CSV table of C-alpha atoms in Angstrom, one decimal:
chain,number,residue,atom,x,y,z
Y,1,UNK,CA,7.5,-21.3,24.4
Y,2,UNK,CA,10.1,-18.5,24.7
Y,3,UNK,CA,12.6,-18.6,27.5
Y,4,UNK,CA,15.2,-16.2,28.9
Y,5,UNK,CA,18.1,-18.3,27.6
Y,6,UNK,CA,17.2,-17.6,24.0
Y,7,UNK,CA,16.9,-13.8,24.4
Y,8,UNK,CA,19.0,-12.2,21.7
Y,9,UNK,CA,19.1,-15.4,19.6
Y,10,UNK,CA,17.7,-16.1,16.2
Y,11,UNK,CA,14.5,-18.2,16.6
Y,12,UNK,CA,11.9,-19.8,14.4
Y,13,UNK,CA,8.3,-20.3,15.5
Y,14,UNK,CA,4.9,-20.8,14.0
Y,15,UNK,CA,1.5,-20.1,15.5
Y,16,UNK,CA,-1.9,-18.4,15.3
Y,17,UNK,CA,-2.1,-14.6,15.7
Y,18,UNK,CA,-4.4,-13.9,18.6
Y,19,UNK,CA,-5.8,-11.0,20.6
Y,20,UNK,CA,-7.4,-13.3,23.2
Y,21,UNK,CA,-10.6,-11.6,24.6
Y,22,UNK,CA,-9.5,-8.1,23.9
Y,23,UNK,CA,-11.9,-5.7,22.1
Y,24,UNK,CA,-10.9,-3.0,19.6
Y,25,UNK,CA,-12.5,0.3,19.0
Y,26,UNK,CA,-11.7,3.4,16.8
Y,27,UNK,CA,-10.9,6.7,18.3
Y,28,UNK,CA,-13.9,8.2,20.1
Y,29,UNK,CA,-16.0,10.6,18.0
Y,30,UNK,CA,-19.1,10.9,16.0
Y,31,UNK,CA,-17.8,8.7,13.2
Y,32,UNK,CA,-17.0,5.7,15.5
Y,33,UNK,CA,-18.8,2.4,15.4
Y,34,UNK,CA,-21.5,1.8,17.9
Y,35,UNK,CA,-19.6,-0.7,20.0
Y,36,UNK,CA,-16.1,-2.3,20.2
Y,37,UNK,CA,-15.3,-5.2,18.0
Y,38,UNK,CA,-14.2,-8.6,19.4
Y,39,UNK,CA,-11.4,-10.8,17.9
Y,40,UNK,CA,-10.2,-7.9,15.8
Y,41,UNK,CA,-6.5,-7.4,15.1
Y,42,UNK,CA,-6.9,-4.1,13.1
Y,43,UNK,CA,-9.9,-1.9,12.4
Y,44,UNK,CA,-9.9,1.0,10.0
Y,45,UNK,CA,-12.3,3.8,8.8
Y,46,UNK,CA,-11.7,4.9,5.2
Y,47,UNK,CA,-13.4,8.0,3.9
Y,48,UNK,CA,-13.7,8.6,0.1
Y,49,UNK,CA,-15.0,11.5,-1.9
Y,50,UNK,CA,-16.4,11.5,-5.4
Y,51,UNK,CA,-14.2,13.9,-7.5
Y,52,UNK,CA,-13.4,15.0,-11.0
Y,53,UNK,CA,-10.0,13.9,-12.5
Y,54,UNK,CA,-8.3,15.0,-15.7
Y,55,UNK,CA,-7.4,12.4,-18.2
Y,56,UNK,CA,-5.3,12.7,-21.4
Y,57,UNK,CA,-5.0,10.7,-24.5
Y,58,UNK,CA,-2.2,11.1,-27.0
Y,59,UNK,CA,-2.2,10.3,-30.7
Y,60,UNK,CA,1.1,10.5,-32.7
Y,61,UNK,CA,1.3,10.7,-36.5
Y,62,UNK,CA,4.4,10.7,-38.7
Y,63,UNK,CA,4.7,13.8,-40.9
Y,64,UNK,CA,4.3,13.3,-44.6
Y,65,UNK,CA,7.3,15.5,-45.3
Y,66,UNK,CA,10.5,15.2,-43.3
Y,67,UNK,CA,11.3,13.0,-40.4
Y,68,UNK,CA,9.1,14.7,-37.8
Y,69,UNK,CA,6.1,13.6,-35.8
Y,70,UNK,CA,2.9,15.4,-34.7
Y,71,UNK,CA,1.5,14.5,-31.3
Y,72,UNK,CA,-2.1,15.5,-30.5
Y,73,UNK,CA,-3.2,15.5,-26.9
Y,74,UNK,CA,-6.9,15.3,-25.9
Y,75,UNK,CA,-8.0,16.1,-22.4
Y,76,UNK,CA,-11.2,14.8,-20.8
Y,77,UNK,CA,-12.9,14.6,-17.4
Y,78,UNK,CA,-13.6,11.4,-15.4
Y,79,UNK,CA,-15.3,11.2,-12.0
Y,80,UNK,CA,-14.4,8.5,-9.5
Y,81,UNK,CA,-14.1,7.8,-5.7
Y,82,UNK,CA,-10.8,8.7,-4.1
Y,83,UNK,CA,-9.6,8.4,-0.4
Y,84,UNK,CA,-7.1,11.2,-1.1
Y,85,UNK,CA,-9.6,13.9,-0.2
Y,86,UNK,CA,-10.9,16.9,-2.2
Y,87,UNK,CA,-8.8,17.5,-5.4
Y,88,UNK,CA,-7.6,20.8,-6.6
Y,89,UNK,CA,-8.5,22.8,-9.7
Y,90,UNK,CA,-8.2,20.9,-13.0
Y,91,UNK,CA,-5.5,22.4,-15.1
Y,92,UNK,CA,-7.3,22.3,-18.5
Y,93,UNK,CA,-10.8,22.7,-17.1
Y,94,UNK,CA,-10.7,25.7,-14.8
Y,95,UNK,CA,-14.5,26.2,-15.1
Y,96,UNK,CA,-15.2,22.7,-13.7
Y,97,UNK,CA,-14.3,22.9,-10.0
Y,98,UNK,CA,-14.5,20.0,-7.6
Y,99,UNK,CA,-17.0,20.2,-4.7
Y,100,UNK,CA,-15.7,19.5,-1.2
Y,101,UNK,CA,-19.1,18.3,0.0
Y,102,UNK,CA,-19.1,17.6,3.7
Y,103,UNK,CA,-15.4,16.6,3.8
Y,104,UNK,CA,-14.4,19.5,6.1
Y,105,UNK,CA,-17.2,18.5,8.5
Y,106,UNK,CA,-15.9,14.9,8.5
Y,107,UNK,CA,-12.5,16.1,9.5
Y,108,UNK,CA,-13.9,18.2,12.3
Y,109,UNK,CA,-16.1,15.4,13.7
Y,110,UNK,CA,-13.1,13.0,13.5
Y,111,UNK,CA,-11.0,15.1,15.9
Y,112,UNK,CA,-7.3,15.7,15.7
Y,113,UNK,CA,-5.1,13.3,13.8
Y,114,UNK,CA,-2.9,10.7,15.6
Y,115,UNK,CA,0.3,11.8,13.8
Y,116,UNK,CA,1.8,14.8,12.1
Y,117,UNK,CA,0.8,15.5,8.6
Y,118,UNK,CA,2.2,13.3,5.9
Y,119,UNK,CA,4.9,14.6,3.4
Y,120,UNK,CA,3.8,15.9,0.0
Y,121,UNK,CA,2.4,13.2,-2.3
Y,122,UNK,CA,4.7,11.8,-4.9
Y,123,UNK,CA,4.3,12.6,-8.6
Y,124,UNK,CA,2.4,9.8,-10.3
Y,125,UNK,CA,2.0,9.0,-14.0
Y,126,UNK,CA,-1.1,10.6,-15.6
Y,127,UNK,CA,-4.4,8.7,-16.1
Y,128,UNK,CA,-3.9,6.4,-13.1
Y,129,UNK,CA,-7.3,5.3,-11.6
Y,130,UNK,CA,-7.8,7.2,-8.3
Y,131,UNK,CA,-7.9,4.0,-6.2
Y,132,UNK,CA,-4.6,2.8,-7.8
Y,133,UNK,CA,-3.1,6.2,-7.2
Y,134,UNK,CA,-4.1,6.0,-3.6
Y,135,UNK,CA,-2.3,2.7,-3.3
Y,136,UNK,CA,0.9,4.1,-4.8
Y,137,UNK,CA,0.7,7.2,-2.5
Y,138,UNK,CA,-0.2,5.1,0.6
Y,139,UNK,CA,-3.1,6.9,2.1
Y,140,UNK,CA,-2.3,7.8,5.7
Y,141,UNK,CA,-5.1,6.3,7.7
Y,142,UNK,CA,-3.9,8.1,10.8
Y,143,UNK,CA,-5.0,11.4,9.3
Y,144,UNK,CA,-8.5,12.7,9.8
Y,145,UNK,CA,-11.2,11.9,8.7
Y,146,UNK,CA,-9.6,8.4,8.3
Y,147,UNK,CA,-8.8,6.3,11.4
Y,148,UNK,CA,-7.0,3.1,12.2
Y,149,UNK,CA,-6.6,1.1,15.4
Y,150,UNK,CA,-4.3,-1.8,16.1
Y,151,UNK,CA,-4.8,-4.2,19.0
Y,152,UNK,CA,-2.2,-3.9,21.8
Y,153,UNK,CA,-2.9,-7.5,22.8
Y,154,UNK,CA,-1.7,-9.1,19.6
Y,155,UNK,CA,0.6,-12.1,20.0
Y,156,UNK,CA,1.7,-15.4,18.6
Y,157,UNK,CA,2.2,-17.8,21.5
Y,158,UNK,CA,4.4,-16.1,24.1
Y,159,UNK,CA,5.6,-13.5,21.6
Y,160,UNK,CA,4.0,-10.1,21.6
Y,161,UNK,CA,3.4,-8.3,18.3
Y,162,UNK,CA,3.9,-4.5,18.3
Y,163,UNK,CA,2.0,-2.0,16.3
Y,164,UNK,CA,5.0,-1.3,14.1
Y,165,UNK,CA,5.3,-5.0,13.0
Y,166,UNK,CA,1.6,-5.2,12.2
Y,167,UNK,CA,1.7,-2.0,10.2
Y,168,UNK,CA,4.9,-2.8,8.3
Y,169,UNK,CA,4.2,-6.4,7.4
Y,170,UNK,CA,0.9,-5.7,5.6
Y,171,UNK,CA,1.2,-8.8,3.4
Y,172,UNK,CA,0.9,-10.9,6.5
Y,173,UNK,CA,-1.3,-9.0,8.9
Y,174,UNK,CA,-3.4,-6.8,6.6
Y,175,UNK,CA,-4.3,-8.9,3.6
Y,176,UNK,CA,-7.8,-10.1,4.5
Y,177,UNK,CA,-10.0,-7.1,5.2
Y,178,UNK,CA,-13.6,-7.8,6.1
Y,179,UNK,CA,-16.6,-5.4,6.3
Y,180,UNK,CA,-17.5,-4.5,9.9
Y,181,UNK,CA,-20.9,-6.0,10.7
Y,182,UNK,CA,-23.6,-3.6,9.6
Y,183,UNK,CA,-25.3,-3.6,13.0
Y,184,UNK,CA,-22.2,-1.9,14.5
Y,185,UNK,CA,-22.4,1.0,12.0
Y,186,UNK,CA,-24.7,3.8,13.2
Y,187,UNK,CA,-27.8,4.3,11.1
Y,188,UNK,CA,-27.4,8.1,11.3
Y,189,UNK,CA,-25.2,10.8,12.9
Y,190,UNK,CA,-27.0,13.8,14.5
Y,191,UNK,CA,-24.2,16.2,13.7
Y,192,UNK,CA,-24.0,15.0,10.1
Y,193,UNK,CA,-27.6,14.5,8.9
Y,194,UNK,CA,-26.5,14.2,5.3
Y,195,UNK,CA,-25.1,10.7,6.0
Y,196,UNK,CA,-27.2,7.6,5.7
Y,197,UNK,CA,-26.3,3.9,6.0
Y,198,UNK,CA,-26.5,2.0,2.7
Y,199,UNK,CA,-27.2,-1.8,2.1
Y,200,UNK,CA,-23.4,-2.5,2.3
Y,201,UNK,CA,-23.1,-1.1,5.8
Y,202,UNK,CA,-21.3,2.1,4.6
Y,203,UNK,CA,-22.2,5.6,5.5
Y,204,UNK,CA,-22.7,7.8,2.4
Y,205,UNK,CA,-24.3,11.0,1.1
Y,206,UNK,CA,-25.4,9.3,-2.1
Y,207,UNK,CA,-29.2,9.3,-2.4
Y,208,UNK,CA,-30.8,5.9,-2.0
Y,209,UNK,CA,-31.1,4.3,-5.5
Y,210,UNK,CA,-29.2,7.2,-7.0
Y,211,UNK,CA,-25.8,7.7,-8.6
Y,212,UNK,CA,-23.0,9.6,-6.9
Y,213,UNK,CA,-22.4,13.2,-7.7
Y,214,UNK,CA,-19.4,15.4,-7.3
Y,215,UNK,CA,-18.7,16.0,-3.6
Y,216,UNK,CA,-20.5,12.9,-2.3
Y,217,UNK,CA,-18.7,11.0,0.4
Y,218,UNK,CA,-18.6,7.4,1.5
Y,219,UNK,CA,-17.3,6.0,4.8
Y,220,UNK,CA,-16.3,2.4,4.9
Y,221,UNK,CA,-15.5,0.4,8.1
Y,222,UNK,CA,-13.3,-2.7,7.8
Y,223,UNK,CA,-11.3,-5.0,10.1
Y,224,UNK,CA,-8.8,-7.9,10.2
Y,225,UNK,CA,-9.9,-10.8,12.3
Y,226,UNK,CA,-7.4,-12.8,14.4
Y,227,UNK,CA,-6.9,-16.6,14.3
Y,228,UNK,CA,-4.8,-16.9,11.2
Y,229,UNK,CA,-1.4,-18.6,11.1
Y,230,UNK,CA,2.0,-16.9,10.7
Y,231,UNK,CA,5.6,-18.1,10.6
Y,232,UNK,CA,8.7,-16.2,11.9
Y,233,UNK,CA,12.5,-16.3,11.7
Y,234,UNK,CA,13.4,-13.4,13.9
Y,235,UNK,CA,15.4,-12.3,16.9
Y,236,UNK,CA,13.9,-12.9,20.3
Y,237,UNK,CA,14.0,-9.8,22.5
Y,238,UNK,CA,12.6,-8.6,25.8
Y,239,UNK,CA,9.8,-6.1,25.5
Y,240,UNK,CA,10.4,-2.9,27.5
Y,241,UNK,CA,7.7,-1.1,29.4
Y,242,UNK,CA,6.1,1.8,27.5
Y,243,UNK,CA,5.5,5.1,29.4
Y,244,UNK,CA,2.1,5.4,27.8
Y,245,UNK,CA,1.0,1.8,27.5
Y,246,UNK,CA,2.7,0.6,30.7
Y,247,UNK,CA,4.0,-2.9,31.2
Y,248,UNK,CA,3.5,-5.1,28.1
Y,249,UNK,CA,1.1,-8.1,28.3
Y,250,UNK,CA,3.9,-10.4,27.0
Y,251,UNK,CA,7.4,-10.5,28.2
Y,252,UNK,CA,9.0,-11.4,24.9
Y,253,UNK,CA,8.9,-9.8,21.5
Y,254,UNK,CA,10.6,-10.0,18.1
Y,255,UNK,CA,13.1,-7.8,16.2
Y,256,UNK,CA,15.5,-7.9,13.3
Y,257,UNK,CA,18.7,-9.9,13.8
Y,258,UNK,CA,21.8,-8.0,12.7
Y,259,UNK,CA,24.5,-10.2,11.2
Y,260,UNK,CA,28.1,-9.0,11.8
Y,261,UNK,CA,31.1,-10.8,10.2
Y,262,UNK,CA,34.1,-10.5,12.5
Y,263,UNK,CA,37.6,-10.8,11.1
Y,264,UNK,CA,41.1,-10.6,12.4
Y,265,UNK,CA,40.1,-11.5,16.0
Y,266,UNK,CA,37.3,-8.9,16.0
Y,267,UNK,CA,39.4,-6.0,14.8
Y,268,UNK,CA,37.6,-5.9,11.4
Y,269,UNK,CA,33.8,-6.2,11.1
Y,270,UNK,CA,31.5,-6.4,8.1
Y,271,UNK,CA,27.8,-5.6,8.4
Y,272,UNK,CA,26.0,-8.3,6.4
Y,273,UNK,CA,22.6,-6.9,6.9
Y,274,UNK,CA,19.7,-8.3,8.9
Y,275,UNK,CA,17.6,-11.5,9.1
Y,276,UNK,CA,13.9,-10.9,9.4
Y,277,UNK,CA,11.3,-13.2,7.9
Y,278,UNK,CA,7.6,-13.1,8.6
Y,279,UNK,CA,5.3,-15.1,6.3
Y,280,UNK,CA,1.6,-15.9,6.4
Y,281,UNK,CA,0.7,-19.6,6.9
Y,282,UNK,CA,2.5,-22.4,8.7
Y,283,UNK,CA,6.0,-23.1,7.4
Y,284,UNK,CA,8.8,-25.1,9.0
Y,285,UNK,CA,12.4,-23.9,9.0
Y,286,UNK,CA,13.3,-25.7,5.8
Y,287,UNK,CA,10.4,-24.2,3.9
Y,288,UNK,CA,11.2,-20.7,5.1
Y,289,UNK,CA,14.8,-21.0,4.0
Y,290,UNK,CA,13.6,-22.2,0.6
Y,291,UNK,CA,11.2,-19.2,0.4
Y,292,UNK,CA,14.1,-16.8,1.2
Y,293,UNK,CA,16.1,-18.4,-1.6
Y,294,UNK,CA,13.2,-18.1,-4.1
Y,295,UNK,CA,12.8,-14.4,-3.1
Y,296,UNK,CA,16.5,-13.8,-3.8
Y,297,UNK,CA,16.2,-15.5,-7.2
Y,298,UNK,CA,13.2,-13.4,-8.1
Y,299,UNK,CA,15.0,-10.2,-7.2
Y,300,UNK,CA,18.0,-11.3,-9.3
Y,301,UNK,CA,15.7,-12.1,-12.3
Y,302,UNK,CA,14.0,-8.7,-12.1
Y,303,UNK,CA,17.4,-6.9,-11.9
Y,304,UNK,CA,18.7,-8.8,-14.9
Y,305,UNK,CA,15.5,-8.0,-17.0
Y,306,UNK,CA,15.9,-4.3,-16.1
Y,307,UNK,CA,19.5,-4.3,-17.1
Y,308,UNK,CA,18.7,-6.0,-20.4
Y,309,UNK,CA,15.9,-3.4,-21.1
Y,310,UNK,CA,18.4,-0.6,-20.4
Y,311,UNK,CA,21.0,-2.1,-22.8
Y,312,UNK,CA,18.4,-2.5,-25.6
Y,313,UNK,CA,17.2,1.0,-25.1
Y,314,UNK,CA,20.8,2.3,-25.1
Y,315,UNK,CA,21.5,0.6,-28.4
Y,316,UNK,CA,18.2,1.9,-29.9
Y,317,UNK,CA,19.4,5.4,-28.9
Y,318,UNK,CA,22.7,4.9,-30.7
Y,319,UNK,CA,20.8,3.7,-33.8
Y,320,UNK,CA,18.3,6.5,-33.6
Y,321,UNK,CA,20.3,8.7,-36.0
Y,322,UNK,CA,19.9,6.1,-38.7
Y,323,UNK,CA,16.2,5.3,-38.0
Y,324,UNK,CA,15.5,9.1,-38.2
Y,325,UNK,CA,17.1,9.4,-41.6
Y,326,UNK,CA,15.3,6.3,-42.8
Y,327,UNK,CA,11.9,7.6,-41.5
Y,328,UNK,CA,11.9,10.1,-44.4
Y,329,UNK,CA,11.2,7.2,-46.7
Y,330,UNK,CA,7.8,5.6,-45.9
Y,331,UNK,CA,8.5,2.0,-46.6
Y,332,UNK,CA,12.2,1.8,-45.8
Y,333,UNK,CA,11.6,3.8,-42.6
Y,334,UNK,CA,9.4,1.1,-41.1
Y,335,UNK,CA,11.6,-1.8,-42.3
Y,336,UNK,CA,14.8,0.0,-41.1
Y,337,UNK,CA,13.3,0.7,-37.6
Y,338,UNK,CA,12.3,-3.0,-37.3
Y,339,UNK,CA,15.8,-4.1,-38.5
Y,340,UNK,CA,17.6,-1.9,-36.0
Y,341,UNK,CA,15.3,-3.0,-33.2
Y,342,UNK,CA,16.2,-6.7,-33.9
Y,343,UNK,CA,19.9,-5.8,-34.0
Y,344,UNK,CA,19.5,-3.9,-30.6
Y,345,UNK,CA,17.8,-7.0,-29.1
Y,346,UNK,CA,20.7,-9.3,-30.3
Y,347,UNK,CA,23.5,-6.9,-29.2
Y,348,UNK,CA,21.8,-6.2,-25.9
Y,349,UNK,CA,21.5,-9.9,-25.2
């Protein structure tokens, strides 16, 4: 149980994440569920649209004469679901446009977004599946027609959990999504008669028993239930009153503990970073310290492997002048490339 004397101190505690008897609902609108959900920590609505995507395949052949190579690129179209919204024109298939379906109507019925528009999407490698691309680009579920709500009553014992903590620590608080009970999903929406509820409890424009076509949409409702265990090594803080939310339900909260190394009687200080550990499950202090050490070892191993790959690649680039010359000879070219690769592995190690 937190007390005033430990405010500002580094604390370790374990407990169940709970919202008590609070109910959670999405933002009011036509695409909301029929009634609020109990025992829900987070609830989200994800809208996807069936779109065309361009795929490329490359085939490289060594030239019979000289040391050159010929690369042939073949482009094709693949259709799949994506939560990233309607896609633009395909570069190599200008006569195969994507349909927007009722996406614009979904945005209108969802109302204004909770936050400002997200920055431009990052450039991703080609041929990534749309769902994987959405994970890399982190679909902003606060932008219409998507929606996400987080319980304001979330806590572990006497410690309140803010929305920021639940949103940033996804591995702990957003790892076990479940489908919202089908009875809470409306059977139909008057303003969007194209939508129907399928056997999974999703709203969709796909005809019953049919296959999706370009421009079809699907709306999925999911939530995270409370009642799971979590362990913390954090700084205990006092929660301030929010002008919009008012007085917090719990007096104490958690934050990152800054570590400052003071030298020369406090005249010189070094910022050693922060201590912040939140893990799923029940772990005592010793276990969490061991987990932190294992995480540090894993990062060190990854950095070492990356440095080794860069060293090998650097040596291969130095040897490339010789492998290029040898590639003019069919048999010696392959043997020479293999030999120089083995040498690069040895030298790089």
